[in-house]
PDB file of N, CA and C in Angstrom:
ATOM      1  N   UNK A   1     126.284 100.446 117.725  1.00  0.00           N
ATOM      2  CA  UNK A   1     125.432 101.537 117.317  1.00  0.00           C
ATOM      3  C   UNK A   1     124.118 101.414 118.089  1.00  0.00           C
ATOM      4  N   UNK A   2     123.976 102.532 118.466  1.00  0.00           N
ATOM      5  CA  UNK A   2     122.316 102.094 119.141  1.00  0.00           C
ATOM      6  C   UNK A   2     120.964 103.176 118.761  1.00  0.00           C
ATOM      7  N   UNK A   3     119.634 103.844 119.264  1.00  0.00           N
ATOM      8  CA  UNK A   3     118.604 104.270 118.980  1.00  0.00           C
ATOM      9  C   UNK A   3     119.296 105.686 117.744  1.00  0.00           C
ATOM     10  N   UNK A   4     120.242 106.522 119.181  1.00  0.00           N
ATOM     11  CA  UNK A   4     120.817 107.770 118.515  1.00  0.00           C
ATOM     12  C   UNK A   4     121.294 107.549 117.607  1.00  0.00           C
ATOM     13  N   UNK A   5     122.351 106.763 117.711  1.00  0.00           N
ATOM     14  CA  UNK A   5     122.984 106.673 116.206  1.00  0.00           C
ATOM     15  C   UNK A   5     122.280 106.459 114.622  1.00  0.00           C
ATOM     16  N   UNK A   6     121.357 105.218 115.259  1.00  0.00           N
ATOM     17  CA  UNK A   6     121.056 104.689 113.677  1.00  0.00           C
ATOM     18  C   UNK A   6     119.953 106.238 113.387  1.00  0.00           C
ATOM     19  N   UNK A   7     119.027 107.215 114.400  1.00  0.00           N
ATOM     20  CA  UNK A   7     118.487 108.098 114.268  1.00  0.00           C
ATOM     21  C   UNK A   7     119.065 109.311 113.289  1.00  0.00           C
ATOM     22  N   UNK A   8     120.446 109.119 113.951  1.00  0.00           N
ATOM     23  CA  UNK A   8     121.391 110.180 113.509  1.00  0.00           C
ATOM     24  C   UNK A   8     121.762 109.604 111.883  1.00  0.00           C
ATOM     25  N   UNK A   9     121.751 108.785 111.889  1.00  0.00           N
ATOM     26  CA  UNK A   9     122.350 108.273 110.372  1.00  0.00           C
ATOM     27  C   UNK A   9     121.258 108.224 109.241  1.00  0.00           C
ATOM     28  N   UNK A  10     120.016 107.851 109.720  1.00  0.00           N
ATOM     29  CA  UNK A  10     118.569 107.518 108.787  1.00  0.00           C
ATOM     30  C   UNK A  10     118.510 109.489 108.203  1.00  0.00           C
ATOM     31  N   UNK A  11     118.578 110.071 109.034  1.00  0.00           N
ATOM     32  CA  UNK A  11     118.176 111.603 109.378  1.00  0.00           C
ATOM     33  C   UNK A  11     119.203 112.474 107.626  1.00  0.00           C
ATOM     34  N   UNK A  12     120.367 111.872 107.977  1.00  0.00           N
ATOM     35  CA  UNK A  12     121.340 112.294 107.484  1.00  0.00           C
ATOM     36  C   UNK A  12     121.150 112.014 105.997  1.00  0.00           C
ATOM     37  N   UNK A  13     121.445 110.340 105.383  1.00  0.00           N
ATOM     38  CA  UNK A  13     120.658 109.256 104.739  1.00  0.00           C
ATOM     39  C   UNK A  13     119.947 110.345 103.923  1.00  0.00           C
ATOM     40  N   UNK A  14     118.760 110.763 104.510  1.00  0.00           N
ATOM     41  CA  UNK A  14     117.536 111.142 103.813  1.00  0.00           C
ATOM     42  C   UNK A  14     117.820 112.403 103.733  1.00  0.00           C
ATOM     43  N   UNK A  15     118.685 113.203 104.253  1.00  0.00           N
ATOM     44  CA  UNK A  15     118.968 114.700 103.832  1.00  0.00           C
ATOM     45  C   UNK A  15     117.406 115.736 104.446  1.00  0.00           C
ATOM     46  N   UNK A  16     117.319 114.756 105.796  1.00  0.00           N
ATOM     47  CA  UNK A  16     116.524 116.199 106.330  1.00  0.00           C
ATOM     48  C   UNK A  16     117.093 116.638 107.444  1.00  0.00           C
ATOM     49  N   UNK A  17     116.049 117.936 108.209  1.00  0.00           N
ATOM     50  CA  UNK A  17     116.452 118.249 109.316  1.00  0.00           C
ATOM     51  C   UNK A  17     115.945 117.976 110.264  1.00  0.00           C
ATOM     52  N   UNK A  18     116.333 117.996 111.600  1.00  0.00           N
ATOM     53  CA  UNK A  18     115.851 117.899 112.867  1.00  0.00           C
ATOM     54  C   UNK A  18     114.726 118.629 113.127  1.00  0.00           C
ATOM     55  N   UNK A  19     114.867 120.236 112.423  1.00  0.00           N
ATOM     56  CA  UNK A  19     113.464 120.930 112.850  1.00  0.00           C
ATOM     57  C   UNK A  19     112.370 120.388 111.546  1.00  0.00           C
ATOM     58  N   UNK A  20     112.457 119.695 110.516  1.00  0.00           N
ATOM     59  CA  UNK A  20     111.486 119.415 109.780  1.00  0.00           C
ATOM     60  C   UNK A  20     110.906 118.369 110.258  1.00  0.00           C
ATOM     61  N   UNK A  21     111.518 116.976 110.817  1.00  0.00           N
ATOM     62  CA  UNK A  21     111.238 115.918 111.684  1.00  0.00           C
ATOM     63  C   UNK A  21     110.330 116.505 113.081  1.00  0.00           C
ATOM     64  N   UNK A  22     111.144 117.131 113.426  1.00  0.00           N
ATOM     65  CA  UNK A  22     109.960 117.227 114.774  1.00  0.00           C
ATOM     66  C   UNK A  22     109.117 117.985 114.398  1.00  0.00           C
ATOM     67  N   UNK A  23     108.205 118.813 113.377  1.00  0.00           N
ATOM     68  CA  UNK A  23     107.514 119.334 112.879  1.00  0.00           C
ATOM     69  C   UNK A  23     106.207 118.062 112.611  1.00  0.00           C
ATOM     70  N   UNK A  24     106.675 117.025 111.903  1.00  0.00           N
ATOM     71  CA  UNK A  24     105.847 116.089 111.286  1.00  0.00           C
ATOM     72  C   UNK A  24     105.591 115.465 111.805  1.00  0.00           C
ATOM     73  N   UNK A  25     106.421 115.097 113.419  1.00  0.00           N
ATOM     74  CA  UNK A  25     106.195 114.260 114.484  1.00  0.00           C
ATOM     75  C   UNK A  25     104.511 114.854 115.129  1.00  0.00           C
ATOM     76  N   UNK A  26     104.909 116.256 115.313  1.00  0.00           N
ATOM     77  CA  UNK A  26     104.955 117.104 116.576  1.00  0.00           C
ATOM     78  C   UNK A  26     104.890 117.190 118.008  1.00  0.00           C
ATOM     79  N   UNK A  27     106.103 117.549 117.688  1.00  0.00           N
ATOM     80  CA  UNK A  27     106.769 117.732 119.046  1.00  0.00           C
ATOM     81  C   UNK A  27     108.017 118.446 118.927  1.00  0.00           C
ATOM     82  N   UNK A  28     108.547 119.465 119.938  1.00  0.00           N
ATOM     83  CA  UNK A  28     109.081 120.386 119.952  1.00  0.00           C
ATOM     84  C   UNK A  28     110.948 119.888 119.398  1.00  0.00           C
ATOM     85  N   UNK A  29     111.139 121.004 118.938  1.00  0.00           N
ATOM     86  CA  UNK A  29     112.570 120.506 117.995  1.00  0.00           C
ATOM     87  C   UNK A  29     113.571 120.413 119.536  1.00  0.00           C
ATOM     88  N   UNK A  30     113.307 120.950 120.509  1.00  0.00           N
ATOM     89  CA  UNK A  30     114.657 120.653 121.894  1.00  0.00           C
ATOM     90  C   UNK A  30     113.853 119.504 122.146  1.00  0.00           C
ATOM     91  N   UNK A  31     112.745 118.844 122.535  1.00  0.00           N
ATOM     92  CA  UNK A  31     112.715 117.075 122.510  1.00  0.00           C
ATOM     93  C   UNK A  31     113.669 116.214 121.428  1.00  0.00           C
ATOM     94  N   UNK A  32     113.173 116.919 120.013  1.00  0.00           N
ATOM     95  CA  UNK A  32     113.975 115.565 119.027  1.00  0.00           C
ATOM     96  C   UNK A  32     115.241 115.675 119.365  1.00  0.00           C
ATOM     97  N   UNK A  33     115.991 117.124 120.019  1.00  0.00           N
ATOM     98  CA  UNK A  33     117.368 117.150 120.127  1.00  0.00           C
ATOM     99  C   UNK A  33     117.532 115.986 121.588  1.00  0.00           C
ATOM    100  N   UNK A  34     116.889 116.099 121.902  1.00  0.00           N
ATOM    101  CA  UNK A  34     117.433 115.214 122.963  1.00  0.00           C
ATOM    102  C   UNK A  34     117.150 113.603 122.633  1.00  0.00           C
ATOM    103  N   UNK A  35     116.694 113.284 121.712  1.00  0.00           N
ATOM    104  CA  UNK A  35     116.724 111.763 121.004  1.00  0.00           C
ATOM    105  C   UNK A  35     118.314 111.766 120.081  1.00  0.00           C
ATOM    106  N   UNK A  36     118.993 112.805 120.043  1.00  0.00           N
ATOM    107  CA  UNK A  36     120.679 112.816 118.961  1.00  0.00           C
ATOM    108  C   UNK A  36     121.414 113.048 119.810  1.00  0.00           C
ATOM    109  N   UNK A  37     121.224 113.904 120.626  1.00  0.00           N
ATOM    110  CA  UNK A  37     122.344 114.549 121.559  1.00  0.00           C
ATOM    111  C   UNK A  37     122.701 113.569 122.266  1.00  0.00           C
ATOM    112  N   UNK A  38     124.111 113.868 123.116  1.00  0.00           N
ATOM    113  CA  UNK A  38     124.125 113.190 124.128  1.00  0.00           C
ATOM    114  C   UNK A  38     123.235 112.851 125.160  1.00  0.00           C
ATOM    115  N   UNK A  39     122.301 113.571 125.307  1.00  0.00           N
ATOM    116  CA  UNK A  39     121.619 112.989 126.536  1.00  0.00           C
ATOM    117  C   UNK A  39     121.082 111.517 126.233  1.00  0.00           C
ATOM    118  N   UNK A  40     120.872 111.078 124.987  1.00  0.00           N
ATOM    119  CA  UNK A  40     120.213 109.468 124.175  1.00  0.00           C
ATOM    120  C   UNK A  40     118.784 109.424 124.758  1.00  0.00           C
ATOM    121  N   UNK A  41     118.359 110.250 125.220  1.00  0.00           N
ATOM    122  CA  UNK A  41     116.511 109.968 125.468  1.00  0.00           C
ATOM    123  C   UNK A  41     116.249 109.159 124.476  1.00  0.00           C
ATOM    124  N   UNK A  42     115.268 107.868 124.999  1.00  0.00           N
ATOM    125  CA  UNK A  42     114.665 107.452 124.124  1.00  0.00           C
ATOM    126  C   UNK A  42     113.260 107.774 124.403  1.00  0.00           C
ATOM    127  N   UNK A  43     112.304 108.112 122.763  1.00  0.00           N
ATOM    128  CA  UNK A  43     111.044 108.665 123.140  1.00  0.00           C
ATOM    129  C   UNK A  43     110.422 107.321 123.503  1.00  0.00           C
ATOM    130  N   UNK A  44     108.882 107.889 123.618  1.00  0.00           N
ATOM    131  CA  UNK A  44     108.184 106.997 124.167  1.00  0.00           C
ATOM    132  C   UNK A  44     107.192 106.416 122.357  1.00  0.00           C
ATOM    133  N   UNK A  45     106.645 105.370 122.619  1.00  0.00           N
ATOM    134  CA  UNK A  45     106.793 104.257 121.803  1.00  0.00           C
ATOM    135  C   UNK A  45     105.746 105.089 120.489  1.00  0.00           C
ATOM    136  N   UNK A  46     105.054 105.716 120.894  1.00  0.00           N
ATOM    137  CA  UNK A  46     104.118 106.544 120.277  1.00  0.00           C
ATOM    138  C   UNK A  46     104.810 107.380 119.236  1.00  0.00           C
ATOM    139  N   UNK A  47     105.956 108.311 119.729  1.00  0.00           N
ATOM    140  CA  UNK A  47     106.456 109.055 119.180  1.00  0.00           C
ATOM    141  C   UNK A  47     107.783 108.666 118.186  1.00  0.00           C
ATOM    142  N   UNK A  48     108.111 106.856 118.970  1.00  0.00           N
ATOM    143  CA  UNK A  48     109.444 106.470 118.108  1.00  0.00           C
ATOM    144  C   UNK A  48     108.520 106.295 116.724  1.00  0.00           C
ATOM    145  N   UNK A  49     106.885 105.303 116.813  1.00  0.00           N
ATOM    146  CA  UNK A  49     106.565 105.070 115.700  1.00  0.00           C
ATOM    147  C   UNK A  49     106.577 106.470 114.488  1.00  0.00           C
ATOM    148  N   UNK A  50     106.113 107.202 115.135  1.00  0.00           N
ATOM    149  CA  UNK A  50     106.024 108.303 114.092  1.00  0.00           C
ATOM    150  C   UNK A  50     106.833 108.892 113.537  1.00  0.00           C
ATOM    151  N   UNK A  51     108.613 108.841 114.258  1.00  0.00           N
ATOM    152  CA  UNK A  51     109.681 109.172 113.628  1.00  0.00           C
ATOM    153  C   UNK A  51     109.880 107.952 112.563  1.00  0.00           C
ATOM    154  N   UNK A  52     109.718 106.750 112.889  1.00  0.00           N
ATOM    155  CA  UNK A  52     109.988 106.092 111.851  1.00  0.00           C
ATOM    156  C   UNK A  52     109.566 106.161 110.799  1.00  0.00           C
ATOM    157  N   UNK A  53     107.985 106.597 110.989  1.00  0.00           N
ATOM    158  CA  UNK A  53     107.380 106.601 109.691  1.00  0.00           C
ATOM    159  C   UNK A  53     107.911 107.984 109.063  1.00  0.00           C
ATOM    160  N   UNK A  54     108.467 108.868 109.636  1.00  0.00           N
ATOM    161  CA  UNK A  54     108.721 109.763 108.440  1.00  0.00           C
ATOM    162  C   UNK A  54     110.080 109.912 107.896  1.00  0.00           C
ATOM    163  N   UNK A  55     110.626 108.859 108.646  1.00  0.00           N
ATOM    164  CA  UNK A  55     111.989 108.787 107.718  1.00  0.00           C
ATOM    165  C   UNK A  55     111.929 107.078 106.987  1.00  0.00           C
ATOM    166  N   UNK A  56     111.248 106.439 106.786  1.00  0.00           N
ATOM    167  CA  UNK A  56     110.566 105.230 106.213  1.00  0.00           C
ATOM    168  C   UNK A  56     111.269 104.162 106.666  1.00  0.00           C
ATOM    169  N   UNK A  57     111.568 104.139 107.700  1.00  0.00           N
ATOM    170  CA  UNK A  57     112.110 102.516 108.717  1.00  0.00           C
ATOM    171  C   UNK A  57     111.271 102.778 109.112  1.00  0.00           C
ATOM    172  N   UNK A  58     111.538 101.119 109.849  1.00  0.00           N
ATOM    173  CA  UNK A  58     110.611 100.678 111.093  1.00  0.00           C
ATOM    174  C   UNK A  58     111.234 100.712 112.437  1.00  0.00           C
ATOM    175  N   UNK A  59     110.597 100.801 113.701  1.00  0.00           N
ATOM    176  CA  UNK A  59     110.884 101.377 114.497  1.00  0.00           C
ATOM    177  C   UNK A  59     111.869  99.957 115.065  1.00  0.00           C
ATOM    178  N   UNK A  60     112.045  98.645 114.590  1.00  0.00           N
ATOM    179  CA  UNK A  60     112.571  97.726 114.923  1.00  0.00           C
ATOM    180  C   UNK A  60     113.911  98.163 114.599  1.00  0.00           C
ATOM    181  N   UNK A  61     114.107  98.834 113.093  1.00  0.00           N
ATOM    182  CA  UNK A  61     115.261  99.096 112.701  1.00  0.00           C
ATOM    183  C   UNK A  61     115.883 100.274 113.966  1.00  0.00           C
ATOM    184  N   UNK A  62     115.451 101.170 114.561  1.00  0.00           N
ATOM    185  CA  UNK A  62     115.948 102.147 114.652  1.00  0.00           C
ATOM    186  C   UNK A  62     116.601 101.829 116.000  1.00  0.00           C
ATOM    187  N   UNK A  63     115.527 101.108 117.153  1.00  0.00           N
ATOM    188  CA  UNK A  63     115.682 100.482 118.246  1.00  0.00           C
ATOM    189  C   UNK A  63     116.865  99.269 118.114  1.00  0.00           C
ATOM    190  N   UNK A  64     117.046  97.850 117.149  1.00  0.00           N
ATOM    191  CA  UNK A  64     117.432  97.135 117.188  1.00  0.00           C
ATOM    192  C   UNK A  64     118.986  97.122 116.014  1.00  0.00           C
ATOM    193  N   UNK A  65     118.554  97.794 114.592  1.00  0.00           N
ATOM    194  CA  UNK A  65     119.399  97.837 113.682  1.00  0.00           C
ATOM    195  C   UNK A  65     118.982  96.573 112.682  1.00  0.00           C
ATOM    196  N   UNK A  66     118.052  95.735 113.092  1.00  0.00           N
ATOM    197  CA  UNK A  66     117.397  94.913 112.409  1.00  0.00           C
ATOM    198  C   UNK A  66     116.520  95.642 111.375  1.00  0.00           C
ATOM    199  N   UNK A  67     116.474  95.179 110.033  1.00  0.00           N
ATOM    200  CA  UNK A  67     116.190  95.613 109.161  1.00  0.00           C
ATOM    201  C   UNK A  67     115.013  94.678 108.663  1.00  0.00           C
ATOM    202  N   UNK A  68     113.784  94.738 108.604  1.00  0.00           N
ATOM    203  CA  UNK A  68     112.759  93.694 107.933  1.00  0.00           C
ATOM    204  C   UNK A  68     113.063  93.066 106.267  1.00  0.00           C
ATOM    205  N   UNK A  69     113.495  91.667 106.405  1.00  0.00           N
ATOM    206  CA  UNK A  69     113.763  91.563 105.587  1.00  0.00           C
ATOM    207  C   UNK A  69     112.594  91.952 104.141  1.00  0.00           C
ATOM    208  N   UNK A  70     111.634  91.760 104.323  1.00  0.00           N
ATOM    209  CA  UNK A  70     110.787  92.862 103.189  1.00  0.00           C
ATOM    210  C   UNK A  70     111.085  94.015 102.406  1.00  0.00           C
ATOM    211  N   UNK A  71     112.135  94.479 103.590  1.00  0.00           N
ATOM    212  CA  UNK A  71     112.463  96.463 103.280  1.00  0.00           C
ATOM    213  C   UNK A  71     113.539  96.054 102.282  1.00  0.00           C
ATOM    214  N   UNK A  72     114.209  97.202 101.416  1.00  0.00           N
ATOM    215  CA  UNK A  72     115.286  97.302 101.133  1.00  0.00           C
ATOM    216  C   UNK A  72     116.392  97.482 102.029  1.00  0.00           C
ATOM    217  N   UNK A  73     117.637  97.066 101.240  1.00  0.00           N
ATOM    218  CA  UNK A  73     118.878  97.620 102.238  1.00  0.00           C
ATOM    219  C   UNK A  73     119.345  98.618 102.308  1.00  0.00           C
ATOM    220  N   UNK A  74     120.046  99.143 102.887  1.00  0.00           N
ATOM    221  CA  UNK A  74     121.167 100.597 102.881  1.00  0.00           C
ATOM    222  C   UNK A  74     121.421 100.463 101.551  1.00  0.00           C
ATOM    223  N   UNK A  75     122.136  99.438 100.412  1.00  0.00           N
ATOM    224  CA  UNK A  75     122.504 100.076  99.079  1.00  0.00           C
ATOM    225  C   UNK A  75     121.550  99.986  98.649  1.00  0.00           C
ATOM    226  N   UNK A  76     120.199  99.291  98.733  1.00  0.00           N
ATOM    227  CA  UNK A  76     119.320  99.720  97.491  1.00  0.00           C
ATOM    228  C   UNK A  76     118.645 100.705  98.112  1.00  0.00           C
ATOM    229  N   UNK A  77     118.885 101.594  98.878  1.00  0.00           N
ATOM    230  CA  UNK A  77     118.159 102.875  98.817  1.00  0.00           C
ATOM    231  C   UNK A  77     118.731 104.057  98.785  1.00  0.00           C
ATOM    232  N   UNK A  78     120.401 103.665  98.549  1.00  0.00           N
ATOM    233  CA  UNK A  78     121.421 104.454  98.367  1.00  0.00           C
ATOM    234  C   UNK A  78     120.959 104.518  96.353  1.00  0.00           C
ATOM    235  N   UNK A  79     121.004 103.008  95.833  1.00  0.00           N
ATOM    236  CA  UNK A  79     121.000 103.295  94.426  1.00  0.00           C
ATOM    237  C   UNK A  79     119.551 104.031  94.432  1.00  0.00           C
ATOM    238  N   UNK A  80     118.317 103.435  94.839  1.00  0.00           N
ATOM    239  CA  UNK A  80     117.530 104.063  94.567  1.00  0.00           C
ATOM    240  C   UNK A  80     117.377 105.852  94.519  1.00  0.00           C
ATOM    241  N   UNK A  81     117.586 106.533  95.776  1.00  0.00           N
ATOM    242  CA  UNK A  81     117.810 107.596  96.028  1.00  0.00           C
ATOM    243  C   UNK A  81     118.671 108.582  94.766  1.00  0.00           C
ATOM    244  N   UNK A  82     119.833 107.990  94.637  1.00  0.00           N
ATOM    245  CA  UNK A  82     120.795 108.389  93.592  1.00  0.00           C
ATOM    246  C   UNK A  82     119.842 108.168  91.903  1.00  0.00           C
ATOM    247  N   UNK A  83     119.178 107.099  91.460  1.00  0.00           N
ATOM    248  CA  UNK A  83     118.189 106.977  90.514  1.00  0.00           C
ATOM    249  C   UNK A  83     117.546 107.926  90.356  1.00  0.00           C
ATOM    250  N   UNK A  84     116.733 107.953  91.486  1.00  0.00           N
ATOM    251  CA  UNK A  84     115.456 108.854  91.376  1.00  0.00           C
ATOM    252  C   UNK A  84     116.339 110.795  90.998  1.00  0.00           C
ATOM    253  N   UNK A  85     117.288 110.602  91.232  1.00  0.00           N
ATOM    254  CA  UNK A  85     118.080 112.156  90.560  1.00  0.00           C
ATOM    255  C   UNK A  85     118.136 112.043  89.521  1.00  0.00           C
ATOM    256  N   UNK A  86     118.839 111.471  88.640  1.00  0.00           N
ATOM    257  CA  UNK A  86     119.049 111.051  87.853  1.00  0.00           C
ATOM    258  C   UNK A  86     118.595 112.265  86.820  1.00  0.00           C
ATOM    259  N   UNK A  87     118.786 112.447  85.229  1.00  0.00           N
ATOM    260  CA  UNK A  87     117.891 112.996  83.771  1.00  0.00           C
ATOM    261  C   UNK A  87     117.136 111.807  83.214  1.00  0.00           C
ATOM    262  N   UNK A  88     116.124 111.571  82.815  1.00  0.00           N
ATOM    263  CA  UNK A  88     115.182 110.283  82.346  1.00  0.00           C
ATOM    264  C   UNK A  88     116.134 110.032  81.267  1.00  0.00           C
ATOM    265  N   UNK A  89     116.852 110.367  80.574  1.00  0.00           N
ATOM    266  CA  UNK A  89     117.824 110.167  79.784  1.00  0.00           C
ATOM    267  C   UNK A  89     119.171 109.150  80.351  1.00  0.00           C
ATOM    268  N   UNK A  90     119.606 109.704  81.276  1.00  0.00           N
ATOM    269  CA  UNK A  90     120.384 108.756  81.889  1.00  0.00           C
ATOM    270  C   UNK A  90     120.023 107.365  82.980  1.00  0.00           C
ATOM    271  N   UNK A  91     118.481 107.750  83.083  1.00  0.00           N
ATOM    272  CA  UNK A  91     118.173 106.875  83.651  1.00  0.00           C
ATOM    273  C   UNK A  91     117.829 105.735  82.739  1.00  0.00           C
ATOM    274  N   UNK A  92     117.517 105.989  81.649  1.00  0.00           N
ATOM    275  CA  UNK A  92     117.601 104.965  80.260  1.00  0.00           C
ATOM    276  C   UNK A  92     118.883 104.387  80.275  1.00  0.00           C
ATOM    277  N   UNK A  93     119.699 105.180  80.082  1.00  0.00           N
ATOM    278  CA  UNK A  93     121.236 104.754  79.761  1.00  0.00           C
ATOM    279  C   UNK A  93     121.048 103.670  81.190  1.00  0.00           C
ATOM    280  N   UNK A  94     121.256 104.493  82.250  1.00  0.00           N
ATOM    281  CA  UNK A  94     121.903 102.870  83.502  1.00  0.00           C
ATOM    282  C   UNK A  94     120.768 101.702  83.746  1.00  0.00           C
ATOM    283  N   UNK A  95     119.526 101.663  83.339  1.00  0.00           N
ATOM    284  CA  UNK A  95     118.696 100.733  82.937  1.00  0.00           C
ATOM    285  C   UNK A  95     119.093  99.930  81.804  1.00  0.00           C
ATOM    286  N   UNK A  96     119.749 100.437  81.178  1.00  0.00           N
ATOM    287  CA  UNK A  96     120.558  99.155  79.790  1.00  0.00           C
ATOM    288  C   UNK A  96     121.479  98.617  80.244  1.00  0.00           C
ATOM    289  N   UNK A  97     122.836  99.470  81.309  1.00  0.00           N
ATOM    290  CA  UNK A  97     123.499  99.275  81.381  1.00  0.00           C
ATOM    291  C   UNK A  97     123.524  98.102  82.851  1.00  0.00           C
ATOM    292  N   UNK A  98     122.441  97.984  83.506  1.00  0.00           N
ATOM    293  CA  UNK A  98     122.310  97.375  84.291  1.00  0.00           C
ATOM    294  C   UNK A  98     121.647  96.067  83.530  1.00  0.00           C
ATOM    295  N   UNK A  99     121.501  95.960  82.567  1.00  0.00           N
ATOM    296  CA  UNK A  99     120.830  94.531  81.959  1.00  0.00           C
ATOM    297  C   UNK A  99     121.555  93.888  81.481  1.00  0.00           C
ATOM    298  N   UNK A 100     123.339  94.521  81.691  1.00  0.00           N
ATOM    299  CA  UNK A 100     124.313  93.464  81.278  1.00  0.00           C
ATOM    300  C   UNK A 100     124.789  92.803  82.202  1.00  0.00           C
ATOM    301  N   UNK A 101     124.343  93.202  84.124  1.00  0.00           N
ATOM    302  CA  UNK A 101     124.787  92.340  84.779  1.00  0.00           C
ATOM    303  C   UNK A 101     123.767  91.583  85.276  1.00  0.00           C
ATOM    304  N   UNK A 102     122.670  91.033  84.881  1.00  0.00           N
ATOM    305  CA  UNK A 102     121.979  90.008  85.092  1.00  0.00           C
ATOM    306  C   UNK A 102     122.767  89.022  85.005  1.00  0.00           C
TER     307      UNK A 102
END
């Protein structure tokens, strides 16, 4: 897997779009296409930081696939993500129900 891919997957992950990303970057949505597409441009270091920050990796992750161990992983931001939907009602319920597998 390399820059595109893990780009393509974080993007997905987080349920945005390409034209909302290059909006927050700024910079034009046919640049970000050319960081997914086949062509694999990689931006320049300025612009990787700022994609990272708006999809909340670090630019180590996106470049390397190394993950800071500090961060969460892919499942805890899969559970998290899925949590944060949740009814505060059921989020009670799987907060109990998670205190039986301690």
């Amino acid at each position: 897997m390399d820059f595109k891919d893990r780009l393509r997957e974080e993007i997905e992950f987080k349920g945005l779009l390409g034209k909302e990303i290059a909006a927050k970057v700024g910079i034009s949505y046919s640049t970000f296409l050319s960081y997914i597409d086949s062509r694999s441009v990689l931006p320049n270091v300025e612009t990787a930081v700022k994609i990272a920050k708006v999809l909340g990796v670090s630019v180590e992750y996106l470049v390397t696939g190394i993950r800071n161990s500090n961060k969460s992983t892919k499942e805890e931001e899969i559970l998290i993500a899925n949590f944060r939907r949740l009814s505060d009602s059921n989020k009670q319920n799987l907060l109990k129900i998670s205190e039986i597998f301690k």
